[in-house]
Amino acid sequence: MASTYRSPETVVVSEAAPIVNTINSLASTFLKTSANIKAIKDEKVKQARNFNQRLIKDISIDPTAFYKALGENNANRALFDQVNNLMDDNARLQLNIEAGLYSQSDYRGLMASKNKTISELSQLVGLAESEKTSSTAWVENAEDRVNNLTNQGGDSLVGNTDYVNAKNIFSKMSKGSVERVFKDNIMYYKIQGEGLDKPYEIPAAGFLSKQLFKVPNFDKEWANILEQSGLVKNGTKTDLFKNLSQKEFKTKIAELVEVKVEGAIKDRRVTNSMYVEIFGGGEPFEQYGGGDENHYRGSAISNANADEFKTAMTEYVMNITPAWETKAAKELSDVDVRAIKTQNLFDNNVKKWEDKFKRTINKFKSAFNPAGVMTGQLDIFEKVQNEDGETVEELRPDFVEALSYLNGMTIKSINPGEAKISGGGLKGDFTITQNLPISVFVENLHDNIWSQNKLYDANTASDFAYQFKPPLPGK
């Protein structure tokens, strides 16, 4: 149009001069106005074009490094597909920017989207090598792991069954699926398949780096404890052990168990592995949730569970601790044998004398009362009337008979209220008094006769004199 106005060769000059001048004037005005409008529009378009070009550049992600890393790590098809999906999302975003669907106000949001995608790509690619290494090691160690599973020193299954089943699926040892999902910009594995009742979700990095807790080597630790306590040396009982009474032995074991329990209950993994996989207990203990009065310091389980754990440990250690035995009697020499025979002979003679006294106890006017205690007083004399009708004291015939029964004791002399007896093994004259308690009489008599022998036990006399005789049934 501008060229038409600027080149009006088709118009007759004479006729068209005024018109041409007018048209030229109008055209000049139009061209100036049109140029201004075009300049404004071109500037906005230019700015928009420049912004979109910069935005595409800023938002685009170079896939070269990511695909190279995947190739170097021999990543599986699933990883490549997931990386492809993320790159496709980024490409669609670039197309939408070119289509003018975003403005400068969207810049921050678009960059956040890019950073999120890069983070996810980095985790996918960065963990690819760890996934391969972890799976390979899991498969290579499978036989040893399975053979020692739950054994002392082997992998513990308590609290780890889902992890083990998930790792088997992840390493393609079991059937199932593995999905990589992102939560709050953190990559998780969502694993489903054999052995899992529900989807197993866990942060990827933690899953790959997790090491199974080992069952404690309790038997070995207990053997060391017995050594350190001086009870055992190179698997053999020490003299300290052999000289313990049964009560002392049980007390010592209880003390050692107490120390071991105090340490174990501070870590619930240790407690539960020992309880379930070593001691043969039931369900694992729950984490202590409060409520105990005087809760055991540092314990990760309740007091009731700790006591149950202690009982289980005590029962277990008694099966792996050398048994307590009665101290064996030393072999007797000929001298020892003769001494024992002599002692036995002496003890038998004493016993025979004691039995004789019991058979004559009624003649001494003594007896065992209903409570089973020896009672009564010496009744040496009795009052009688003589030929003159006077009341006098004479020796009581039953008393004299009872003395004679004790190996021939006799009355040597009498005085008012007392008498002296001799014979029957007595050392010298033995004075007795009327109404002397029978228990005192027999104790002194016993001691006088039998203490003359060096085999005599000084407690024998009092044991016999103050003995307790259980009443007969129904009495």
Short mmCIF file of C-alpha atoms in Angstrom, two decimals:
data_model
loop_
_atom_site.label_atom_id
_atom_site.label_comp_id
_atom_site.label_asym_id
_atom_site.label_seq_id
_atom_site.Cartn_x
_atom_site.Cartn_y
_atom_site.Cartn_z
CA MET A 1 0.00 0.00 0.00
CA ALA A 2 2.82 2.35 0.82
CA SER A 3 4.44 1.67 -2.53
CA THR A 4 1.22 2.50 -4.32
CA TYR A 5 1.03 5.84 -2.70
CA ARG A 6 4.70 6.50 -3.23
CA SER A 7 4.60 5.43 -6.95
CA PRO A 8 1.43 6.84 -8.58
CA GLU A 9 2.72 6.39 -12.10
CA THR A 10 -0.71 5.21 -13.34
CA VAL A 11 -2.35 8.56 -12.53
CA VAL A 12 -2.35 11.47 -15.03
CA VAL A 13 -0.10 14.14 -13.54
CA SER A 14 -2.15 17.15 -14.58
CA GLU A 15 -5.31 15.79 -13.17
CA ALA A 16 -3.95 14.06 -10.22
CA ALA A 17 -1.50 16.55 -8.81
CA PRO A 18 -3.79 17.98 -6.11
CA ILE A 19 -5.07 14.57 -5.22
CA VAL A 20 -1.59 13.12 -5.11
CA ASN A 21 -0.45 15.85 -2.81
CA THR A 22 -3.37 15.20 -0.52
CA ILE A 23 -2.83 11.46 -0.64
CA ASN A 24 0.87 11.91 0.01
CA SER A 25 0.10 14.04 2.99
CA LEU A 26 -2.35 11.46 4.34
CA ALA A 27 0.01 8.66 3.57
CA SER A 28 2.82 10.33 5.42
CA THR A 29 0.64 10.72 8.46
CA PHE A 30 -0.54 7.11 8.24
CA LEU A 31 2.96 5.76 7.86
CA LYS A 32 4.17 7.61 10.93
CA THR A 33 1.24 6.42 13.02
CA SER A 34 1.52 2.88 11.70
CA ALA A 35 5.26 2.81 12.43
CA ASN A 36 4.65 3.85 16.04
CA ILE A 37 2.03 1.10 16.54
CA LYS A 38 4.23 -1.52 14.93
CA ALA A 39 7.17 -0.49 17.12
CA ILE A 40 5.06 -0.91 20.24
CA LYS A 41 3.76 -4.33 19.16
CA ASP A 42 7.16 -5.51 18.02
CA GLU A 43 8.71 -4.57 21.39
CA LYS A 44 6.13 -6.55 23.37
CA VAL A 45 6.45 -9.50 21.04
CA LYS A 46 10.18 -9.28 21.26
CA GLN A 47 10.08 -9.16 25.06
CA ALA A 48 7.64 -12.08 25.18
CA ARG A 49 9.74 -14.00 22.72
CA ASN A 50 12.92 -13.35 24.69
CA PHE A 51 11.21 -14.29 27.98
CA ASN A 52 9.89 -17.56 26.56
CA GLN A 53 13.27 -18.39 25.09
CA ARG A 54 14.97 -17.72 28.42
CA LEU A 55 12.25 -19.66 30.27
CA ILE A 56 12.60 -22.65 27.98
CA LYS A 57 16.35 -22.53 28.49
CA ASP A 58 15.97 -22.26 32.26
CA ILE A 59 13.32 -24.95 32.49
CA SER A 60 14.90 -27.49 30.15
CA ILE A 61 16.82 -30.46 31.57
CA ASP A 62 19.72 -31.98 29.68
CA PRO A 63 19.10 -35.78 29.77
CA THR A 64 22.61 -36.72 28.61
CA ALA A 65 24.22 -37.12 32.05
CA PHE A 66 21.23 -39.01 33.48
CA TYR A 67 21.04 -41.53 30.64
CA LYS A 68 24.80 -41.96 30.69
CA ALA A 69 24.74 -42.79 34.41
CA LEU A 70 21.90 -45.26 33.89
CA GLY A 71 23.87 -46.99 31.16
CA GLU A 72 27.04 -47.16 33.24
CA ASN A 73 25.10 -48.73 36.11
CA ASN A 74 23.32 -51.22 33.84
CA ALA A 75 20.00 -49.94 35.13
CA ASN A 76 16.96 -52.06 34.44
CA ARG A 77 14.16 -51.20 32.01
CA ALA A 78 11.90 -49.95 34.80
CA LEU A 79 14.41 -47.27 35.79
CA PHE A 80 14.87 -46.15 32.18
CA ASP A 81 11.09 -45.94 31.77
CA GLN A 82 10.70 -43.83 34.89
CA VAL A 83 13.48 -41.47 33.80
CA ASN A 84 11.86 -41.26 30.35
CA ASN A 85 8.55 -40.28 31.93
CA LEU A 86 10.18 -37.48 33.89
CA MET A 87 11.99 -36.21 30.79
CA ASP A 88 8.71 -36.36 28.82
CA ASP A 89 7.03 -34.26 31.51
CA ASN A 90 9.79 -31.68 31.18
CA ALA A 91 9.48 -31.67 27.37
CA ARG A 92 5.70 -31.11 27.55
CA LEU A 93 6.35 -28.21 29.88
CA GLN A 94 8.67 -26.65 27.29
CA LEU A 95 6.05 -27.07 24.55
CA ASN A 96 3.46 -25.37 26.71
CA ILE A 97 5.86 -22.48 27.28
CA GLU A 98 6.39 -22.13 23.51
CA ALA A 99 2.63 -22.16 23.07
CA GLY A 100 2.46 -19.14 25.34
CA LEU A 101 0.59 -20.87 28.14
CA TYR A 102 2.86 -19.34 30.81
CA SER A 103 3.80 -15.79 31.71
CA GLN A 104 6.57 -14.25 33.73
CA SER A 105 4.49 -14.56 36.89
CA ASP A 106 4.71 -18.36 36.52
CA TYR A 107 8.51 -18.37 36.56
CA ARG A 108 8.97 -19.29 40.24
CA GLY A 109 6.50 -22.15 40.04
CA LEU A 110 8.03 -23.51 36.85
CA MET A 111 11.53 -23.44 38.36
CA ALA A 112 10.24 -25.26 41.45
CA SER A 113 8.77 -27.89 39.15
CA LYS A 114 12.12 -28.23 37.37
CA ASN A 115 14.02 -28.56 40.65
CA LYS A 116 11.60 -31.22 41.82
CA THR A 117 12.09 -33.17 38.59
CA ILE A 118 15.88 -32.87 38.82
CA SER A 119 15.75 -34.07 42.44
CA GLU A 120 13.70 -37.09 41.45
CA LEU A 121 15.96 -37.81 38.48
CA SER A 122 19.04 -37.51 40.69
CA GLN A 123 17.64 -39.95 43.23
CA LEU A 124 16.58 -42.42 40.57
CA VAL A 125 19.96 -42.32 38.87
CA GLY A 126 22.03 -41.89 42.03
CA LEU A 127 20.50 -44.95 43.71
CA ALA A 128 20.71 -47.11 40.57
CA GLU A 129 24.19 -48.40 41.41
CA SER A 130 23.24 -48.93 45.08
CA GLU A 131 20.18 -50.91 44.00
CA LYS A 132 22.31 -53.19 41.86
CA THR A 133 25.00 -53.63 44.54
CA SER A 134 22.49 -54.23 47.30
CA SER A 135 20.49 -56.78 45.30
CA THR A 136 23.62 -58.64 44.20
CA ALA A 137 24.92 -58.89 47.76
CA TRP A 138 21.52 -60.04 49.03
CA VAL A 139 21.40 -62.86 46.49
CA GLU A 140 25.03 -63.89 47.02
CA ASN A 141 24.60 -64.09 50.81
CA ALA A 142 21.22 -65.82 50.67
CA GLU A 143 22.41 -69.33 51.55
CA ASP A 144 24.46 -68.25 54.54
CA ARG A 145 21.69 -65.92 55.69
CA VAL A 146 18.99 -68.58 55.49
CA ASN A 147 21.12 -71.23 57.20
CA ASN A 148 21.90 -68.94 60.14
CA LEU A 149 18.63 -67.04 60.31
CA THR A 150 17.53 -66.62 63.98
CA ASN A 151 20.62 -68.52 65.18
CA GLN A 152 22.95 -66.83 67.64
CA GLY A 153 25.20 -64.55 65.58
CA GLY A 154 22.89 -64.81 62.56
CA ASP A 155 20.30 -62.37 61.26
CA SER A 156 17.35 -61.72 63.53
CA LEU A 157 13.83 -62.04 62.16
CA VAL A 158 12.14 -60.37 65.11
CA GLY A 159 10.60 -57.20 63.69
CA ASN A 160 12.28 -57.82 60.32
CA THR A 161 10.00 -60.33 58.56
CA ASP A 162 8.42 -57.74 56.24
CA TYR A 163 11.81 -56.25 55.40
CA VAL A 164 13.26 -59.67 54.52
CA ASN A 165 10.28 -60.55 52.33
CA ALA A 166 10.42 -57.13 50.64
CA LYS A 167 14.16 -57.47 50.02
CA ASN A 168 13.59 -60.89 48.44
CA ILE A 169 11.07 -59.33 46.04
CA PHE A 170 13.35 -56.36 45.36
CA SER A 171 16.21 -58.73 44.52
CA LYS A 172 13.92 -60.88 42.32
CA MET A 173 14.25 -63.88 44.63
CA SER A 174 10.48 -63.80 45.19
CA LYS A 175 7.57 -62.78 43.00
CA GLY A 176 6.23 -59.27 43.33
CA SER A 177 6.52 -55.71 42.15
CA VAL A 178 8.65 -52.68 43.05
CA GLU A 179 7.36 -49.16 42.47
CA ARG A 180 9.44 -46.04 43.00
CA VAL A 181 7.31 -43.23 44.39
CA PHE A 182 8.13 -39.80 45.76
CA LYS A 183 6.82 -38.27 48.99
CA ASP A 184 7.90 -34.77 49.98
CA ASN A 185 10.67 -35.01 47.39
CA ILE A 186 12.00 -38.24 48.94
CA MET A 187 12.07 -41.48 46.95
CA TYR A 188 10.28 -44.46 48.48
CA TYR A 189 9.96 -48.06 47.41
CA LYS A 190 6.45 -49.47 47.37
CA ILE A 191 6.88 -53.24 47.31
CA GLN A 192 4.14 -55.84 46.98
CA GLY A 193 4.23 -59.60 46.56
CA GLU A 194 5.00 -62.92 48.23
CA GLY A 195 5.10 -62.87 52.02
CA LEU A 196 3.68 -59.36 52.36
CA ASP A 197 0.16 -58.89 53.69
CA LYS A 198 0.07 -55.29 52.48
CA PRO A 199 2.25 -52.92 50.43
CA TYR A 200 5.59 -52.31 52.11
CA GLU A 201 6.71 -48.68 51.83
CA ILE A 202 10.09 -47.44 53.01
CA PRO A 203 12.51 -44.60 52.05
CA ALA A 204 14.75 -45.95 49.30
CA ALA A 205 18.07 -44.90 50.82
CA GLY A 206 17.20 -46.45 54.18
CA PHE A 207 16.00 -49.66 52.56
CA LEU A 208 19.22 -50.12 50.59
CA SER A 209 21.55 -49.30 53.48
CA LYS A 210 19.70 -51.24 56.22
CA GLN A 211 21.65 -53.97 57.96
CA LEU A 212 19.68 -56.71 59.70
CA PHE A 213 20.12 -56.83 63.48
CA LYS A 214 22.16 -59.82 64.61
CA VAL A 215 20.91 -62.32 67.19
CA PRO A 216 23.16 -61.88 70.27
CA ASN A 217 25.83 -64.54 70.90
CA PHE A 218 24.32 -65.17 74.32
CA ASP A 219 25.86 -68.58 75.01
CA LYS A 220 29.35 -67.27 74.32
CA GLU A 221 28.70 -64.14 76.37
CA TRP A 222 27.44 -66.22 79.32
CA ALA A 223 30.50 -68.48 79.16
CA ASN A 224 32.68 -65.36 79.40
CA ILE A 225 30.65 -64.12 82.37
CA LEU A 226 31.20 -67.42 84.21
CA GLU A 227 34.93 -67.16 83.48
CA GLN A 228 35.13 -63.55 84.67
CA SER A 229 33.24 -64.38 87.86
CA GLY A 230 35.77 -67.08 88.70
CA LEU A 231 33.27 -69.96 88.58
CA VAL A 232 34.72 -71.60 85.47
CA LYS A 233 38.19 -71.81 83.95
CA ASN A 234 38.61 -73.19 80.42
CA GLY A 235 35.17 -74.75 80.67
CA THR A 236 35.93 -76.54 83.96
CA LYS A 237 34.52 -75.74 87.39
CA THR A 238 36.93 -73.91 89.66
CA ASP A 239 37.45 -74.67 93.36
CA LEU A 240 35.36 -71.59 94.08
CA PHE A 241 32.45 -73.18 92.21
CA LYS A 242 32.94 -76.59 93.82
CA ASN A 243 32.98 -75.15 97.34
CA LEU A 244 29.72 -73.23 96.95
CA SER A 245 26.69 -74.50 98.76
CA GLN A 246 23.58 -74.95 96.66
CA LYS A 247 22.11 -71.80 98.14
CA GLU A 248 25.30 -69.84 97.43
CA PHE A 249 25.36 -71.17 93.86
CA LYS A 250 21.77 -70.05 93.17
CA THR A 251 22.48 -66.63 94.69
CA LYS A 252 25.58 -66.18 92.54
CA ILE A 253 23.76 -67.12 89.33
CA ALA A 254 20.89 -64.77 90.23
CA GLU A 255 23.37 -61.89 90.67
CA LEU A 256 24.98 -62.55 87.27
CA VAL A 257 21.56 -62.77 85.57
CA GLU A 258 20.51 -59.49 87.18
CA VAL A 259 23.49 -57.67 85.68
CA LYS A 260 22.88 -59.20 82.25
CA VAL A 261 19.18 -58.29 82.32
CA GLU A 262 19.90 -54.67 83.30
CA GLY A 263 22.02 -54.26 80.18
CA ALA A 264 19.72 -56.12 77.79
CA ILE A 265 16.47 -54.29 78.59
CA LYS A 266 17.96 -50.97 77.52
CA ASP A 267 17.70 -52.05 73.85
CA ARG A 268 14.36 -53.59 72.85
CA ARG A 269 15.92 -55.25 69.80
CA VAL A 270 18.34 -57.12 72.07
CA THR A 271 15.60 -57.99 74.56
CA ASN A 272 13.18 -59.31 71.96
CA SER A 273 15.77 -61.24 69.98
CA MET A 274 17.00 -62.98 73.14
CA TYR A 275 13.49 -63.63 74.43
CA VAL A 276 12.01 -65.00 71.19
CA GLU A 277 14.97 -66.49 69.32
CA ILE A 278 17.13 -67.79 72.20
CA PHE A 279 14.97 -68.32 75.29
CA GLY A 280 11.97 -69.58 73.30
CA GLY A 281 9.57 -66.91 74.57
CA GLY A 282 6.28 -65.86 72.99
CA GLU A 283 5.42 -62.52 71.42
CA PRO A 284 8.04 -59.72 71.38
CA PHE A 285 7.69 -57.08 74.06
CA GLU A 286 6.15 -53.71 73.20
CA GLN A 287 7.98 -50.42 73.67
CA TYR A 288 7.47 -49.11 77.21
CA GLY A 289 4.64 -46.62 77.15
CA GLY A 290 4.64 -45.42 80.75
CA GLY A 291 2.57 -46.32 83.78
CA ASP A 292 5.11 -48.21 85.89
CA GLU A 293 5.77 -47.00 89.39
CA ASN A 294 9.55 -47.02 89.94
CA HIS A 295 10.17 -47.99 86.32
CA TYR A 296 13.50 -49.79 85.90
CA ARG A 297 16.05 -47.17 84.92
CA GLY A 298 16.81 -47.12 81.21
CA SER A 299 14.48 -50.01 80.42
CA ALA A 300 12.80 -49.97 77.00
CA ILE A 301 10.07 -52.36 78.19
CA SER A 302 7.64 -52.43 81.11
CA ASN A 303 8.63 -53.76 84.54
CA ALA A 304 6.29 -56.72 84.11
CA ASN A 305 7.92 -57.61 80.78
CA ALA A 306 11.39 -57.14 82.28
CA ASP A 307 10.53 -59.58 85.10
CA GLU A 308 9.20 -62.06 82.55
CA PHE A 309 12.40 -61.67 80.54
CA LYS A 310 14.51 -62.22 83.68
CA THR A 311 12.66 -65.45 84.50
CA ALA A 312 13.19 -66.75 80.96
CA MET A 313 16.90 -65.92 81.10
CA THR A 314 17.31 -67.61 84.49
CA GLU A 315 15.70 -70.81 83.23
CA TYR A 316 17.85 -70.74 80.10
CA VAL A 317 21.20 -70.16 81.81
CA MET A 318 20.62 -73.05 84.20
CA ASN A 319 20.71 -75.31 81.12
CA ILE A 320 24.02 -73.95 79.83
CA THR A 321 25.77 -73.54 83.20
CA PRO A 322 27.72 -76.47 84.72
CA ALA A 323 25.42 -78.14 87.22
CA TRP A 324 25.92 -77.67 90.93
CA GLU A 325 26.81 -80.92 92.66
CA THR A 326 27.19 -81.97 96.28
CA LYS A 327 30.82 -81.80 97.21
CA ALA A 328 32.22 -85.29 96.84
CA ALA A 329 33.47 -86.85 100.04
CA LYS A 330 37.19 -87.47 100.04
CA GLU A 331 38.37 -91.03 100.00
CA LEU A 332 38.79 -92.36 103.52
CA SER A 333 42.05 -93.77 104.82
CA ASP A 334 42.25 -96.78 107.11
CA VAL A 335 42.73 -94.42 110.03
CA ASP A 336 39.63 -92.49 109.01
CA VAL A 337 37.64 -95.68 108.77
CA ARG A 338 38.75 -96.84 112.24
CA ALA A 339 37.96 -93.41 113.67
CA ILE A 340 34.50 -93.46 112.18
CA LYS A 341 33.88 -96.93 113.52
CA THR A 342 35.03 -95.82 116.96
CA GLN A 343 32.84 -92.72 116.81
CA ASN A 344 29.87 -94.76 115.67
CA LEU A 345 30.39 -97.22 118.50
CA PHE A 346 30.55 -94.41 121.03
CA ASP A 347 27.46 -92.71 119.57
CA ASN A 348 25.58 -95.99 119.69
CA ASN A 349 26.44 -96.47 123.37
CA VAL A 350 25.20 -92.96 124.15
CA LYS A 351 22.02 -93.61 122.20
CA LYS A 352 21.38 -96.86 124.11
CA TRP A 353 21.77 -95.05 127.45
CA GLU A 354 19.35 -92.31 126.31
CA ASP A 355 16.82 -94.89 125.27
CA LYS A 356 17.07 -96.55 128.69
CA PHE A 357 16.35 -93.24 130.37
CA LYS A 358 13.28 -92.73 128.20
CA ARG A 359 11.97 -96.15 129.17
CA THR A 360 12.30 -95.34 132.88
CA ILE A 361 11.12 -91.74 132.59
CA ASN A 362 7.85 -92.49 134.34
CA LYS A 363 9.66 -93.90 137.37
CA PHE A 364 11.47 -90.57 137.65
CA LYS A 365 7.98 -89.07 137.64
CA SER A 366 8.80 -87.32 134.38
CA ALA A 367 7.05 -87.35 131.05
CA PHE A 368 6.59 -85.47 127.79
CA ASN A 369 3.76 -82.98 128.17
CA PRO A 370 1.12 -82.47 125.42
CA ALA A 371 3.42 -79.97 123.77
CA GLY A 372 6.14 -82.65 123.53
CA VAL A 373 8.52 -81.12 126.10
CA MET A 374 10.19 -83.16 128.87
CA THR A 375 8.75 -82.06 132.23
CA GLY A 376 8.74 -83.04 135.91
CA GLN A 377 10.93 -82.77 139.03
CA LEU A 378 13.09 -85.25 140.88
CA ASP A 379 11.13 -87.04 143.55
CA ILE A 380 13.85 -88.79 145.54
CA PHE A 381 12.05 -89.28 148.81
CA GLU A 382 8.60 -90.19 149.98
CA LYS A 383 7.02 -89.64 153.39
CA VAL A 384 6.04 -92.72 155.40
CA GLN A 385 5.14 -93.54 159.03
CA ASN A 386 7.60 -95.57 161.02
CA GLU A 387 6.79 -98.13 163.70
CA ASP A 388 6.41 -95.34 166.20
CA GLY A 389 3.84 -93.62 164.03
CA GLU A 390 6.14 -90.79 163.15
CA THR A 391 6.30 -89.34 159.61
CA VAL A 392 9.74 -89.79 158.12
CA GLU A 393 11.38 -89.52 154.65
CA GLU A 394 12.62 -92.62 152.92
CA LEU A 395 14.08 -93.22 149.47
CA ARG A 396 11.33 -93.75 146.96
CA PRO A 397 11.58 -97.33 145.66
CA ASP A 398 10.75 -96.42 142.03
CA PHE A 399 13.53 -93.83 142.05
CA VAL A 400 16.05 -96.33 143.35
CA GLU A 401 14.90 -98.86 140.72
CA ALA A 402 15.21 -96.31 137.94
CA LEU A 403 18.79 -95.47 138.94
CA SER A 404 19.80 -99.10 138.97
CA TYR A 405 18.42 -99.49 135.48
CA LEU A 406 20.89 -96.89 134.27
CA ASN A 407 23.89 -99.19 134.20
CA GLY A 408 23.70 -100.02 137.94
CA MET A 409 23.71 -96.60 139.62
CA THR A 410 23.23 -96.72 143.39
CA ILE A 411 22.52 -94.37 146.31
CA LYS A 412 25.76 -93.81 148.19
CA SER A 413 24.43 -91.57 150.94
CA ILE A 414 21.50 -89.39 151.83
CA ASN A 415 21.06 -86.13 153.67
CA PRO A 416 17.93 -84.09 154.26
CA GLY A 417 16.64 -83.09 150.83
CA GLU A 418 19.56 -84.58 148.86
CA ALA A 419 21.37 -87.76 147.97
CA LYS A 420 24.69 -88.81 146.50
CA ILE A 421 24.74 -91.42 143.77
CA SER A 422 27.60 -93.33 142.15
CA GLY A 423 28.36 -96.12 139.73
CA GLY A 424 26.88 -96.58 136.25
CA GLY A 425 29.81 -94.79 134.66
CA LEU A 426 29.65 -91.67 136.88
CA LYS A 427 32.85 -89.78 137.54
CA GLY A 428 33.02 -89.56 141.32
CA ASP A 429 30.02 -88.96 143.52
CA PHE A 430 27.09 -87.15 141.92
CA THR A 431 24.85 -85.04 144.19
CA ILE A 432 21.18 -84.64 143.42
CA THR A 433 18.49 -82.66 145.24
CA GLN A 434 14.81 -83.10 145.83
CA ASN A 435 12.54 -81.31 143.31
CA LEU A 436 15.41 -80.64 140.87
CA PRO A 437 13.88 -80.19 137.36
CA ILE A 438 14.21 -83.44 135.47
CA SER A 439 15.72 -81.64 132.44
CA VAL A 440 18.53 -80.22 134.58
CA PHE A 441 19.09 -83.58 136.26
CA VAL A 442 19.40 -85.52 133.01
CA GLU A 443 21.61 -82.89 131.35
CA ASN A 444 24.12 -82.93 134.23
CA LEU A 445 23.97 -86.70 134.50
CA HIS A 446 24.50 -87.14 130.73
CA ASP A 447 27.43 -84.74 130.69
CA ASN A 448 29.14 -86.32 133.72
CA ILE A 449 29.07 -89.80 132.26
CA TRP A 450 29.88 -89.23 128.60
CA SER A 451 32.11 -86.14 128.60
CA GLN A 452 34.91 -88.34 129.94
CA ASN A 453 35.39 -89.57 126.35
CA LYS A 454 37.11 -87.27 123.80
CA LEU A 455 34.58 -88.35 121.19
CA TYR A 456 31.85 -86.64 123.16
CA ASP A 457 29.96 -83.69 121.62
CA ALA A 458 29.35 -81.03 124.30
CA ASN A 459 25.93 -80.23 122.81
CA THR A 460 24.67 -83.77 123.15
CA ALA A 461 23.55 -83.45 126.81
CA SER A 462 21.43 -80.34 126.29
CA ASP A 463 20.07 -81.66 122.99
CA PHE A 464 18.79 -84.71 124.82
CA ALA A 465 17.59 -82.95 127.98
CA TYR A 466 15.65 -80.27 126.17
CA GLN A 467 14.57 -82.30 123.20
CA PHE A 468 11.17 -81.84 121.67
CA LYS A 469 9.18 -84.96 121.12
CA PRO A 470 6.43 -84.45 118.49
CA PRO A 471 3.02 -85.49 119.81
CA LEU A 472 1.49 -88.61 118.35
CA PRO A 473 -0.97 -88.13 115.49
CA GLY A 474 -4.40 -87.18 116.76
CA LYS A 475 -3.08 -86.05 120.13
#
